mmCIF file of C-alpha atoms and ligand atoms in Angstrom:
data_model
loop_
_atom_site.group_PDB
_atom_site.id
_atom_site.type_symbol
_atom_site.label_atom_id
_atom_site.label_comp_id
_atom_site.label_asym_id
_atom_site.label_seq_id
_atom_site.Cartn_x
_atom_site.Cartn_y
_atom_site.Cartn_z
ATOM 1 C CA VAL A 1189 -122.950 19.060 -113.468
ATOM 2 C CA THR A 1190 -119.577 20.110 -111.447
ATOM 3 C CA SER A 1191 -120.057 18.628 -108.144
ATOM 4 C CA HIS A 1192 -119.687 21.203 -105.212
ATOM 5 C CA ARG A 1193 -120.099 18.467 -102.353
ATOM 6 C CA ALA A 1194 -117.623 17.087 -100.084
ATOM 7 C CA THR A 1195 -119.709 13.965 -99.894
ATOM 8 C CA VAL A 1196 -118.128 11.680 -102.531
ATOM 9 C CA ALA A 1197 -117.939 7.925 -103.433
ATOM 10 C CA GLU A 1198 -114.390 7.360 -104.527
ATOM 11 C CA ILE A 1199 -114.084 4.280 -106.617
ATOM 12 C CA ASN A 1200 -110.528 2.544 -106.441
ATOM 13 C CA LEU A 1201 -110.300 0.925 -109.910
ATOM 14 C CA ASN A 1202 -106.943 -0.571 -108.973
ATOM 15 C CA ASN A 1203 -108.880 -2.685 -106.487
ATOM 16 C CA LEU A 1204 -111.609 -3.914 -108.696
ATOM 17 C CA ILE A 1205 -108.813 -5.211 -111.003
ATOM 18 C CA ASP A 1206 -106.980 -6.870 -108.265
ATOM 19 C CA ASN A 1207 -110.145 -8.288 -107.145
ATOM 20 C CA TYR A 1208 -110.921 -9.364 -110.868
ATOM 21 C CA ARG A 1209 -107.767 -10.856 -111.350
ATOM 22 C CA TYR A 1210 -107.871 -12.647 -107.985
ATOM 23 C CA LEU A 1211 -111.240 -14.222 -108.743
ATOM 24 C CA LYS A 1212 -110.235 -15.071 -112.179
ATOM 25 C CA SER A 1213 -107.537 -16.977 -110.896
ATOM 26 C CA CYS A 1214 -109.791 -19.017 -108.728
ATOM 27 C CA LEU A 1215 -111.197 -20.623 -111.978
ATOM 28 C CA GLY A 1216 -109.609 -22.755 -114.796
ATOM 29 C CA GLU A 1217 -107.856 -20.594 -117.331
ATOM 30 C CA LYS A 1218 -110.147 -21.524 -120.129
ATOM 31 C CA SER A 1219 -113.451 -21.043 -118.339
ATOM 32 C CA PHE A 1220 -116.089 -18.595 -119.081
ATOM 33 C CA PHE A 1221 -115.774 -15.702 -117.010
ATOM 34 C CA CYS A 1222 -118.213 -12.858 -116.584
ATOM 35 C CA PRO A 1223 -117.887 -9.948 -114.158
ATOM 36 C CA MET A 1224 -121.502 -9.056 -113.576
ATOM 37 C CA ILE A 1225 -121.799 -4.875 -113.810
ATOM 38 C CA LYS A 1226 -125.480 -4.939 -113.495
ATOM 39 C CA ALA A 1227 -127.071 -2.366 -111.533
ATOM 40 C CA ASN A 1228 -124.982 0.324 -112.445
ATOM 41 C CA ALA A 1229 -121.923 -1.940 -111.430
ATOM 42 C CA TYR A 1230 -123.524 -2.426 -107.848
ATOM 43 C CA GLY A 1231 -123.727 1.085 -107.468
ATOM 44 C CA HIS A 1232 -119.642 1.513 -108.320
ATOM 45 C CA GLY A 1233 -120.576 3.224 -111.978
ATOM 46 C CA ALA A 1234 -121.288 0.593 -114.997
ATOM 47 C CA VAL A 1235 -119.221 2.579 -117.839
ATOM 48 C CA ALA A 1236 -116.175 3.353 -115.522
ATOM 49 C CA VAL A 1237 -116.184 -0.256 -114.154
ATOM 50 C CA ALA A 1238 -116.741 -1.787 -117.704
ATOM 51 C CA LYS A 1239 -113.524 0.428 -119.176
ATOM 52 C CA ALA A 1240 -111.302 -0.655 -116.404
ATOM 53 C CA LEU A 1241 -112.194 -4.524 -116.807
ATOM 54 C CA THR A 1242 -111.924 -4.369 -120.574
ATOM 55 C CA SER A 1243 -108.568 -2.390 -120.357
ATOM 56 C CA VAL A 1244 -106.914 -5.718 -118.439
ATOM 57 C CA GLY A 1245 -108.818 -8.249 -120.901
ATOM 58 C CA ALA A 1246 -112.090 -8.792 -119.647
ATOM 59 C CA GLU A 1247 -113.897 -10.250 -122.655
ATOM 60 C CA ASN A 1248 -117.392 -10.503 -121.120
ATOM 61 C CA LEU A 1249 -119.678 -8.393 -119.062
ATOM 62 C CA GLY A 1250 -123.085 -9.284 -117.469
ATOM 63 C CA VAL A 1251 -126.002 -7.349 -116.823
ATOM 64 C CA ALA A 1252 -129.885 -7.621 -116.053
ATOM 65 C CA LEU A 1253 -131.501 -5.126 -117.991
ATOM 66 C CA LEU A 1254 -131.278 -3.970 -121.894
ATOM 67 C CA GLU A 1255 -131.174 -0.643 -120.883
ATOM 68 C CA GLU A 1256 -127.775 -1.219 -119.054
ATOM 69 C CA ALA A 1257 -126.570 -2.933 -121.997
ATOM 70 C CA LEU A 1258 -127.315 -0.354 -124.295
ATOM 71 C CA GLU A 1259 -125.405 2.271 -121.866
ATOM 72 C CA LEU A 1260 -122.209 0.324 -122.143
ATOM 73 C CA ARG A 1261 -122.671 0.281 -125.768
ATOM 74 C CA GLN A 1262 -123.401 3.972 -126.237
ATOM 75 C CA ALA A 1263 -120.247 4.369 -124.153
ATOM 76 C CA GLY A 1264 -117.956 2.606 -126.788
ATOM 77 C CA ILE A 1265 -117.580 -0.745 -124.866
ATOM 78 C CA LYS A 1266 -116.797 -3.403 -127.682
ATOM 79 C CA ALA A 1267 -116.785 -6.339 -125.133
ATOM 80 C CA ASN A 1268 -119.501 -9.172 -125.260
ATOM 81 C CA ILE A 1269 -122.515 -8.025 -123.129
ATOM 82 C CA PHE A 1270 -124.509 -10.709 -121.601
ATOM 83 C CA LEU A 1271 -128.041 -9.809 -121.020
ATOM 84 C CA PHE A 1272 -129.577 -11.860 -118.045
ATOM 85 C CA GLY A 1273 -132.905 -10.420 -117.729
ATOM 86 C CA VAL A 1274 -136.056 -11.699 -119.397
ATOM 87 C CA PHE A 1275 -137.001 -9.137 -122.464
ATOM 88 C CA ALA A 1276 -140.164 -8.419 -124.076
ATOM 89 C CA SER A 1277 -140.402 -9.671 -127.771
ATOM 90 C CA GLU A 1278 -140.372 -5.826 -129.291
ATOM 91 C CA ALA A 1279 -136.522 -5.746 -127.580
ATOM 92 C CA ALA A 1280 -135.314 -8.508 -129.790
ATOM 93 C CA LYS A 1281 -134.559 -6.400 -132.674
ATOM 94 C CA VAL A 1282 -132.678 -3.777 -130.328
ATOM 95 C CA ILE A 1283 -130.621 -6.533 -128.835
ATOM 96 C CA ILE A 1284 -129.505 -7.791 -132.231
ATOM 97 C CA GLU A 1285 -128.809 -4.286 -133.808
ATOM 98 C CA ASN A 1286 -126.572 -3.805 -130.681
ATOM 99 C CA GLN A 1287 -124.690 -7.082 -130.649
ATOM 100 C CA ILE A 1288 -125.861 -7.945 -127.197
ATOM 101 C CA THR A 1289 -125.885 -11.727 -126.140
ATOM 102 C CA PRO A 1290 -129.142 -12.615 -124.517
ATOM 103 C CA VAL A 1291 -129.126 -15.359 -121.719
ATOM 104 C CA VAL A 1292 -132.445 -16.663 -122.373
ATOM 105 C CA SER A 1293 -134.909 -18.327 -119.962
ATOM 106 C CA GLU A 1294 -138.348 -18.305 -121.840
ATOM 107 C CA TRP A 1295 -139.344 -19.726 -125.167
ATOM 108 C CA HIS A 1296 -140.870 -16.229 -126.245
ATOM 109 C CA GLN A 1297 -137.322 -14.953 -126.080
ATOM 110 C CA LEU A 1298 -136.027 -17.520 -128.644
ATOM 111 C CA ASP A 1299 -139.222 -16.876 -130.910
ATOM 112 C CA SER A 1300 -138.737 -13.029 -130.958
ATOM 113 C CA LEU A 1301 -135.156 -13.312 -131.526
ATOM 114 C CA ALA A 1302 -135.327 -15.873 -134.226
ATOM 115 C CA SER A 1303 -138.063 -13.853 -136.019
ATOM 116 C CA VAL A 1304 -135.717 -10.719 -136.318
ATOM 117 C CA GLY A 1305 -134.287 -13.102 -139.201
ATOM 118 C CA LYS A 1306 -130.534 -12.880 -138.697
ATOM 119 C CA SER A 1307 -128.480 -15.840 -139.194
ATOM 120 C CA GLY A 1308 -126.493 -17.717 -136.498
ATOM 121 C CA TYR A 1309 -127.108 -15.237 -133.836
ATOM 122 C CA PRO A 1310 -125.275 -16.211 -130.794
ATOM 123 C CA VAL A 1311 -127.377 -17.001 -127.450
ATOM 124 C CA HIS A 1312 -126.853 -18.542 -124.100
ATOM 125 C CA ILE A 1313 -129.570 -20.432 -122.338
ATOM 126 C CA LYS A 1314 -130.266 -20.626 -118.484
ATOM 127 C CA PHE A 1315 -131.930 -23.828 -116.493
ATOM 128 C CA ASP A 1316 -133.752 -23.414 -113.412
ATOM 129 C CA THR A 1317 -132.077 -26.463 -111.102
ATOM 130 C CA GLY A 1318 -133.547 -25.121 -108.070
ATOM 131 C CA MET A 1319 -133.393 -21.072 -107.682
ATOM 132 C CA HIS A 1320 -136.924 -21.159 -109.241
ATOM 133 C CA ARG A 1321 -136.442 -17.802 -110.352
ATOM 134 C CA LEU A 1322 -135.537 -17.611 -114.068
ATOM 135 C CA GLY A 1323 -134.647 -20.695 -116.276
ATOM 136 C CA PHE A 1324 -135.959 -23.607 -118.751
ATOM 137 C CA SER A 1325 -137.021 -26.443 -116.562
ATOM 138 C CA PRO A 1326 -134.473 -29.341 -116.900
ATOM 139 C CA ASP A 1327 -137.235 -31.428 -118.577
ATOM 140 C CA GLN A 1328 -137.290 -29.254 -121.553
ATOM 141 C CA THR A 1329 -133.730 -30.200 -122.378
ATOM 142 C CA GLU A 1330 -134.638 -32.345 -125.364
ATOM 143 C CA GLU A 1331 -136.933 -29.790 -127.084
ATOM 144 C CA LEU A 1332 -134.165 -27.159 -126.844
ATOM 145 C CA ILE A 1333 -131.935 -29.401 -128.387
ATOM 146 C CA GLU A 1334 -134.309 -30.201 -130.986
ATOM 147 C CA PHE A 1335 -134.910 -26.338 -131.477
ATOM 148 C CA PHE A 1336 -131.239 -25.502 -131.719
ATOM 149 C CA SER A 1337 -130.243 -28.352 -134.131
ATOM 150 C CA ARG A 1338 -133.194 -26.866 -136.555
ATOM 151 C CA SER A 1339 -132.371 -23.035 -136.022
ATOM 152 C CA ASN A 1340 -130.454 -21.299 -138.562
ATOM 153 C CA ALA A 1341 -131.487 -18.115 -137.040
ATOM 154 C CA LEU A 1342 -129.815 -19.048 -133.447
ATOM 155 C CA THR A 1343 -126.701 -20.578 -132.552
ATOM 156 C CA LEU A 1344 -126.345 -21.791 -128.934
ATOM 157 C CA LYS A 1345 -122.790 -20.704 -127.598
ATOM 158 C CA GLY A 1346 -123.679 -21.276 -123.684
ATOM 159 C CA VAL A 1347 -125.534 -23.050 -121.133
ATOM 160 C CA CYS A 1348 -125.952 -21.829 -117.362
ATOM 161 C CA THR A 1349 -127.927 -21.862 -114.289
ATOM 162 C CA HIS A 1350 -127.734 -19.876 -110.765
ATOM 163 C CA LEU A 1351 -127.125 -21.152 -107.451
ATOM 164 C CA PHE A 1352 -129.418 -20.374 -104.889
ATOM 165 C CA LEU A 1353 -126.765 -21.005 -102.088
ATOM 166 C CA SER A 1354 -123.043 -21.151 -102.600
ATOM 167 C CA ASP A 1355 -121.970 -21.365 -99.128
ATOM 168 C CA ASP A 1356 -122.116 -25.286 -99.055
ATOM 169 C CA LEU A 1357 -120.256 -25.918 -102.440
ATOM 170 C CA LEU A 1358 -117.509 -28.050 -100.560
ATOM 171 C CA GLU A 1359 -120.242 -30.553 -99.064
ATOM 172 C CA PRO A 1360 -120.780 -32.945 -101.543
ATOM 173 C CA THR A 1361 -123.995 -33.585 -100.290
ATOM 174 C CA GLY A 1362 -124.891 -29.910 -100.019
ATOM 175 C CA THR A 1363 -127.560 -28.146 -102.209
ATOM 176 C CA ALA A 1364 -124.917 -26.447 -104.781
ATOM 177 C CA MET A 1365 -123.441 -29.607 -105.518
ATOM 178 C CA LYS A 1366 -127.171 -31.167 -105.856
ATOM 179 C CA GLN A 1367 -127.810 -28.013 -108.367
ATOM 180 C CA LEU A 1368 -124.306 -28.707 -110.141
ATOM 181 C CA SER A 1369 -125.178 -32.427 -110.517
ATOM 182 C CA ILE A 1370 -128.758 -31.851 -112.287
ATOM 183 C CA PHE A 1371 -126.971 -29.114 -114.383
ATOM 184 C CA GLU A 1372 -124.202 -31.456 -115.336
ATOM 185 C CA LYS A 1373 -126.809 -33.898 -116.882
ATOM 186 C CA ILE A 1374 -127.997 -31.065 -118.965
ATOM 187 C CA TRP A 1375 -124.633 -29.490 -120.306
ATOM 188 C CA LEU A 1376 -123.514 -33.126 -120.951
ATOM 189 C CA ARG A 1377 -126.422 -33.542 -123.395
ATOM 190 C CA PHE A 1378 -125.308 -30.150 -124.955
ATOM 191 C CA ALA A 1379 -121.699 -30.926 -125.343
ATOM 192 C CA PRO A 1380 -122.072 -31.331 -129.241
ATOM 193 C CA PHE A 1381 -122.884 -27.607 -129.502
ATOM 194 C CA ASP A 1382 -119.666 -26.974 -127.952
ATOM 195 C CA VAL A 1383 -121.254 -24.596 -125.551
ATOM 196 C CA GLN A 1384 -119.259 -22.611 -122.719
ATOM 197 C CA VAL A 1385 -120.759 -23.857 -119.267
ATOM 198 C CA HIS A 1386 -121.218 -21.264 -116.256
ATOM 199 C CA ALA A 1387 -123.019 -21.487 -112.962
ATOM 200 C CA LEU A 1388 -120.742 -19.796 -110.210
ATOM 201 C CA ASN A 1389 -121.534 -16.714 -108.251
ATOM 202 C CA SER A 1390 -119.025 -14.971 -106.179
ATOM 203 C CA GLY A 1391 -119.774 -17.478 -103.434
ATOM 204 C CA GLY A 1392 -119.115 -20.285 -105.704
ATOM 205 C CA ILE A 1393 -115.738 -19.198 -107.349
ATOM 206 C CA ILE A 1394 -114.553 -18.912 -103.933
ATOM 207 C CA ASN A 1395 -115.504 -22.082 -102.932
ATOM 208 C CA ALA A 1396 -114.305 -23.481 -106.137
ATOM 209 C CA LEU A 1397 -110.576 -22.126 -105.320
ATOM 210 C CA LYS A 1398 -110.811 -24.135 -102.255
ATOM 211 C CA PHE A 1399 -112.328 -26.987 -103.702
ATOM 212 C CA HIS A 1400 -109.559 -27.301 -106.373
ATOM 213 C CA ARG A 1401 -106.910 -26.822 -103.993
ATOM 214 C CA GLU A 1402 -107.878 -29.361 -101.599
ATOM 215 C CA GLY A 1403 -107.548 -31.618 -104.924
ATOM 216 C CA LYS A 1404 -111.147 -32.779 -104.445
ATOM 217 C CA ILE A 1405 -112.512 -34.076 -107.776
ATOM 218 C CA HIS A 1406 -116.255 -34.020 -108.572
ATOM 219 C CA SER A 1407 -117.228 -34.171 -111.757
ATOM 220 C CA SER A 1408 -119.933 -31.598 -111.175
ATOM 221 C CA LEU A 1409 -117.459 -29.060 -110.998
ATOM 222 C CA PRO A 1410 -114.919 -29.340 -113.493
ATOM 223 C CA ALA A 1411 -111.842 -26.938 -114.014
ATOM 224 C CA TYR A 1412 -114.071 -25.583 -117.000
ATOM 225 C CA LEU A 1413 -116.931 -24.568 -115.252
ATOM 226 C CA GLY A 1414 -117.737 -20.810 -115.582
ATOM 227 C CA GLY A 1415 -118.354 -17.928 -113.511
ATOM 228 C CA ARG A 1416 -120.011 -14.707 -113.218
ATOM 229 C CA PRO A 1417 -118.557 -12.540 -109.940
ATOM 230 C CA GLY A 1418 -120.498 -9.960 -108.907
ATOM 231 C CA ILE A 1419 -120.179 -8.580 -105.052
ATOM 232 C CA SER A 1420 -116.683 -10.186 -104.726
ATOM 233 C CA LEU A 1421 -115.422 -7.810 -107.605
ATOM 234 C CA TYR A 1422 -116.346 -4.895 -105.588
ATOM 235 C CA GLY A 1423 -114.809 -6.080 -102.377
ATOM 236 C CA ALA A 1424 -117.201 -7.743 -100.411
ATOM 237 C CA ASN A 1425 -117.402 -11.321 -99.060
ATOM 238 C CA PRO A 1426 -120.466 -13.058 -100.284
ATOM 239 C CA PHE A 1427 -120.451 -15.212 -97.014
ATOM 240 C CA GLU A 1428 -118.829 -15.261 -93.642
ATOM 241 C CA GLY A 1429 -115.543 -16.549 -93.466
ATOM 242 C CA ALA A 1430 -114.840 -16.196 -97.085
ATOM 243 C CA SER A 1431 -111.539 -15.165 -98.656
ATOM 244 C CA ASN A 1432 -110.178 -11.754 -97.283
ATOM 245 C CA SER A 1433 -108.085 -11.340 -100.509
ATOM 246 C CA LEU A 1434 -110.653 -9.002 -101.405
ATOM 247 C CA LYS A 1435 -109.840 -5.344 -101.353
ATOM 248 C CA PRO A 1436 -112.628 -2.623 -100.778
ATOM 249 C CA VAL A 1437 -113.293 -0.752 -103.889
ATOM 250 C CA MET A 1438 -115.825 1.920 -102.793
ATOM 251 C CA THR A 1439 -114.968 4.630 -100.319
ATOM 252 C CA ILE A 1440 -117.454 7.058 -99.102
ATOM 253 C CA LYS A 1441 -116.210 10.110 -97.528
ATOM 254 C CA SER A 1442 -117.390 13.505 -96.362
ATOM 255 C CA ASN A 1443 -116.355 16.445 -94.541
ATOM 256 C CA LEU A 1444 -117.941 17.552 -91.252
ATOM 257 C CA VAL A 1445 -119.971 20.751 -91.947
ATOM 258 C CA LYS A 1446 -120.403 21.991 -88.198
ATOM 259 C CA ILE A 1447 -119.115 20.569 -84.813
ATOM 260 C CA GLN A 1448 -120.919 22.080 -81.480
ATOM 261 C CA ARG A 1449 -121.122 21.427 -77.910
ATOM 262 C CA ILE A 1450 -124.264 20.200 -76.284
ATOM 263 C CA LYS A 1451 -125.280 19.830 -72.649
ATOM 264 C CA ALA A 1452 -126.078 16.452 -70.772
ATOM 265 C CA GLY A 1453 -129.927 15.828 -71.189
ATOM 266 C CA GLU A 1454 -130.210 17.599 -74.553
ATOM 267 C CA GLY A 1455 -131.415 15.642 -77.456
ATOM 268 C CA VAL A 1456 -130.419 15.307 -81.087
ATOM 269 C CA SER A 1457 -131.891 15.259 -84.629
ATOM 270 C CA TYR A 1458 -135.855 14.039 -85.313
ATOM 271 C CA GLY A 1459 -137.841 12.624 -82.506
ATOM 272 C CA HIS A 1460 -134.818 13.254 -79.954
ATOM 273 C CA ARG A 1461 -134.085 9.567 -80.296
ATOM 274 C CA TRP A 1462 -130.569 10.345 -78.789
ATOM 275 C CA THR A 1463 -130.152 12.128 -75.922
ATOM 276 C CA ALA A 1464 -126.721 13.122 -74.500
ATOM 277 C CA SER A 1465 -125.611 11.591 -71.184
ATOM 278 C CA ARG A 1466 -123.103 13.793 -70.609
ATOM 279 C CA ASP A 1467 -121.749 17.122 -72.111
ATOM 280 C CA SER A 1468 -120.868 16.233 -75.627
ATOM 281 C CA PHE A 1469 -119.186 17.365 -79.032
ATOM 282 C CA ILE A 1470 -121.085 16.437 -81.896
ATOM 283 C CA GLY A 1471 -120.789 16.755 -85.460
ATOM 284 C CA VAL A 1472 -122.867 17.257 -88.466
ATOM 285 C CA VAL A 1473 -122.263 15.138 -91.514
ATOM 286 C CA PRO A 1474 -123.921 16.042 -95.063
ATOM 287 C CA ILE A 1475 -124.984 12.750 -96.153
ATOM 288 C CA GLY A 1476 -128.464 10.935 -95.497
ATOM 289 C CA TYR A 1477 -131.005 8.771 -96.764
ATOM 290 C CA GLY A 1478 -131.422 11.015 -99.770
ATOM 291 C CA ASP A 1479 -128.015 9.591 -100.682
ATOM 292 C CA GLY A 1480 -128.697 5.896 -99.951
ATOM 293 C CA PHE A 1481 -127.543 6.034 -96.363
ATOM 294 C CA HIS A 1482 -130.190 4.064 -94.648
ATOM 295 C CA ARG A 1483 -132.470 5.703 -92.076
ATOM 296 C CA ALA A 1484 -132.217 2.321 -90.297
ATOM 297 C CA HIS A 1485 -128.665 3.429 -89.180
ATOM 298 C CA SER A 1486 -130.085 5.990 -87.062
ATOM 299 C CA ASN A 1487 -128.207 5.393 -83.684
ATOM 300 C CA LYS A 1488 -126.514 2.149 -85.203
ATOM 301 C CA ALA A 1489 -123.720 3.210 -87.762
ATOM 302 C CA GLN A 1490 -120.118 3.797 -86.797
ATOM 303 C CA LEU A 1491 -117.868 6.271 -89.154
ATOM 304 C CA LEU A 1492 -114.333 6.912 -89.002
ATOM 305 C CA TRP A 1493 -113.099 10.100 -88.064
ATOM 306 C CA ARG A 1494 -109.396 11.028 -87.383
ATOM 307 C CA GLY A 1495 -108.692 7.163 -87.170
ATOM 308 C CA GLN A 1496 -111.395 6.543 -84.780
ATOM 309 C CA LYS A 1497 -114.775 4.985 -84.692
ATOM 310 C CA VAL A 1498 -117.543 7.584 -84.104
ATOM 311 C CA SER A 1499 -121.103 6.687 -83.469
ATOM 312 C CA VAL A 1500 -124.038 7.828 -85.792
ATOM 313 C CA ILE A 1501 -126.417 9.375 -83.024
ATOM 314 C CA GLY A 1502 -130.089 10.085 -83.555
ATOM 315 C CA THR A 1503 -132.311 9.882 -86.562
ATOM 316 C CA VAL A 1504 -130.474 9.732 -90.267
ATOM 317 C CA CYS A 1505 -132.124 12.810 -91.824
ATOM 318 C CA MET A 1506 -132.317 13.192 -95.742
ATOM 319 C CA ASP A 1507 -129.415 14.961 -96.087
ATOM 320 C CA TYR A 1508 -127.578 15.194 -92.890
ATOM 321 C CA LEU A 1509 -126.616 12.476 -89.894
ATOM 322 C CA ILE A 1510 -125.091 13.368 -86.621
ATOM 323 C CA VAL A 1511 -122.106 11.682 -84.752
ATOM 324 C CA ASP A 1512 -120.906 11.747 -81.272
ATOM 325 C CA LEU A 1513 -117.379 12.838 -81.236
ATOM 326 C CA THR A 1514 -117.131 13.270 -77.562
ATOM 327 C CA SER A 1515 -115.063 10.266 -76.939
ATOM 328 C CA ALA A 1516 -112.744 10.873 -79.801
ATOM 329 C CA PHE A 1517 -112.096 14.513 -78.615
ATOM 330 C CA GLU A 1518 -111.002 13.288 -75.151
ATOM 331 C CA GLY A 1519 -108.883 10.295 -76.798
ATOM 332 C CA LEU A 1520 -107.126 12.755 -79.041
ATOM 333 C CA LYS A 1521 -107.077 15.734 -76.466
ATOM 334 C CA LEU A 1522 -108.529 18.212 -79.056
ATOM 335 C CA ILE A 1523 -109.648 21.428 -78.149
ATOM 336 C CA ALA A 1524 -112.688 22.546 -80.159
ATOM 337 C CA ASP A 1525 -112.081 25.971 -81.313
ATOM 338 C CA LYS A 1526 -108.931 24.593 -83.005
ATOM 339 C CA ILE A 1527 -110.969 22.463 -85.515
ATOM 340 C CA ASP A 1528 -112.178 23.647 -88.731
ATOM 341 C CA PRO A 1529 -115.031 21.402 -89.168
ATOM 342 C CA LEU A 1530 -114.884 21.564 -92.981
ATOM 343 C CA HIS A 1531 -111.450 20.362 -93.304
ATOM 344 C CA GLU A 1532 -112.313 16.944 -91.193
ATOM 345 C CA GLU A 1533 -112.625 14.286 -93.477
ATOM 346 C CA VAL A 1534 -115.401 11.596 -92.353
ATOM 347 C CA VAL A 1535 -115.190 7.822 -93.680
ATOM 348 C CA LEU A 1536 -118.685 6.492 -93.847
ATOM 349 C CA LEU A 1537 -117.604 3.109 -95.777
ATOM 350 C CA GLY A 1538 -114.453 1.540 -97.096
ATOM 351 C CA GLN A 1539 -110.774 2.985 -96.226
ATOM 352 C CA ASP A 1540 -109.635 6.074 -94.472
ATOM 353 C CA LYS A 1541 -106.024 7.381 -95.127
ATOM 354 C CA ASP A 1542 -104.567 5.196 -92.269
ATOM 355 C CA GLY A 1543 -105.872 2.254 -93.840
ATOM 356 C CA ASN A 1544 -108.608 1.305 -91.312
ATOM 357 C CA VAL A 1545 -111.720 0.023 -93.221
ATOM 358 C CA LEU A 1546 -115.422 0.062 -92.671
ATOM 359 C CA ARG A 1547 -116.990 -2.980 -94.650
ATOM 360 C CA ALA A 1548 -120.274 -2.978 -96.348
ATOM 361 C CA GLU A 1549 -120.845 -6.361 -94.614
ATOM 362 C CA ASP A 1550 -120.764 -4.715 -91.312
ATOM 363 C CA LEU A 1551 -122.799 -1.975 -92.278
ATOM 364 C CA GLY A 1552 -125.205 -4.231 -93.768
ATOM 365 C CA HIS A 1553 -125.148 -6.448 -90.739
ATOM 366 C CA ALA A 1554 -125.922 -3.758 -88.334
ATOM 367 C CA ILE A 1555 -129.269 -3.226 -89.997
ATOM 368 C CA GLY A 1556 -130.003 -6.585 -91.102
ATOM 369 C CA THR A 1557 -129.164 -6.374 -94.853
ATOM 370 C CA ILE A 1558 -126.389 -7.390 -97.075
ATOM 371 C CA PRO A 1559 -123.595 -5.628 -98.534
ATOM 372 C CA TYR A 1560 -125.497 -5.689 -102.092
ATOM 373 C CA GLU A 1561 -127.862 -3.500 -100.882
ATOM 374 C CA ILE A 1562 -125.645 -1.178 -99.234
ATOM 375 C CA PHE A 1563 -123.625 -0.605 -102.567
ATOM 376 C CA THR A 1564 -126.885 -0.357 -104.731
ATOM 377 C CA ASN A 1565 -128.333 2.256 -102.813
ATOM 378 C CA VAL A 1566 -125.622 4.619 -103.052
ATOM 379 C CA GLY A 1567 -127.662 7.498 -104.703
ATOM 380 C CA SER A 1568 -127.083 9.293 -107.843
ATOM 381 C CA ARG A 1569 -126.570 12.627 -105.569
ATOM 382 C CA VAL A 1570 -123.167 11.110 -104.522
ATOM 383 C CA PRO A 1571 -120.594 11.949 -107.094
ATOM 384 C CA ARG A 1572 -118.377 8.817 -108.139
ATOM 385 C CA GLU A 1573 -114.841 9.748 -108.557
ATOM 386 C CA TYR A 1574 -112.452 7.332 -110.112
ATOM 387 C CA ILE A 1575 -108.921 6.444 -108.812
ATOM 388 C CA MET A 1576 -106.588 4.462 -111.407
ATOM 389 C CA THR A 1577 -103.155 4.587 -111.530
ATOM 390 C CA GLU A 1578 -102.090 1.039 -113.311
ATOM 391 C CA LYS A 1579 -99.725 1.502 -115.912
ATOM 392 C CA GLY A 1580 -101.143 1.331 -119.536
ATOM 393 C CA ILE A 1581 -104.727 2.123 -118.539
HETATM 394 C C1 PLP B 2008 -127.461 -14.640 -113.094
HETATM 395 C C2 PLP B 2008 -126.517 -13.964 -111.896
HETATM 396 N N1 PLP B 2008 -125.105 -14.463 -112.091
HETATM 397 C C3 PLP B 2008 -124.266 -13.981 -111.231
HETATM 398 C C4 PLP B 2008 -124.736 -13.049 -110.285
HETATM 399 C C5 PLP B 2008 -123.746 -12.564 -109.247
HETATM 400 O O1 PLP B 2008 -123.965 -12.607 -107.956
HETATM 401 P P1 PLP B 2008 -122.838 -12.305 -106.815
HETATM 402 O O2 PLP B 2008 -123.006 -10.874 -106.677
HETATM 403 O O3 PLP B 2008 -123.138 -13.058 -105.581
HETATM 404 O O4 PLP B 2008 -121.546 -12.956 -107.337
HETATM 405 C C6 PLP B 2008 -125.819 -12.588 -110.152
HETATM 406 C C7 PLP B 2008 -126.407 -11.486 -108.974
HETATM 407 O O5 PLP B 2008 -127.331 -11.703 -108.598
HETATM 408 C C8 PLP B 2008 -126.873 -13.002 -111.051
HETATM 409 O O6 PLP B 2008 -128.271 -12.672 -110.857
#
């Protein structure tokens, strides 16, 4: 459907590629590297992101659901697609038919894959070293070695785990190092299978770079330990104080649909949860919680208009929110009658034309959530527009 909306999410694939290259350079050249593009590439559009990344050499892509993997295959993506979610036994045939590499956490997954009857089908297995979400227990290591030594149907190609806290990776006695020490004992047992080894999420990858730069040596963090970056690819920092080498990828922008004057004492939006303390200029922006702009941002978020920060006032509605333009009007010495609201761009997330940035981290922080949720909540009503200028792509 052709979009007639001024509200769009502009996805800068050049910045995505820059982030990808930066993150890849944090790890050893030969280590396993798998950009995570689950949940519609964290809201950025899985197929477009997959095409951009594979065009610059990405060999692996990670998803949570089989449906996500199939969407990529149907769009013609040829890269290795790693399926991290637990799937039902009936799905094994579809997985194998579509050449998707399962990252297995349960025995029933191994059994159902083996029963399809293919020979030497590649799988990775996941160990639970402390997250207590998915993965085999470390005490199942010997049983799994036995299984793969005997299996003709399946070939073990990789072993992985997931960190529950990557912030403290630089501390030798931190939780991340504890998990990696447990994991190290496991992967060393699997060495005869010539497996790929991966554990690091965005926080782990960024910390690993610092770790290696500082010349620290720790056997649990060898140069070949692989990573699976998610949030950092999309330009958000996984933790405070993390690298600012990441570039914002998503910019949500819109145009005002209306500017109006209200008098001191008048209220705005549902419930009049904001009342003008002086005669004010207010603007109406056509985006709301039906687009994933959280209602919790009522009276909280700030947007960019003409290079100025303007505040969301009153309750965010399903299709609209309202901003206070009064200070910006004063600061910019504007005359209301001379402004055509429909040509007034507003930036809700990301970067405006002058390079001012509203980070997903800050938008999330204001309402007690994380950039992951800010990105993944951007709804399907917001058309994604892709920018890509890199040569040869
Ligand atoms: C198994 C696995 N690996 C890697 C990631 C990427 O994590 P992040 O977005 O923090 O880099 C995720 C995301 O939750 C995940 O579930």
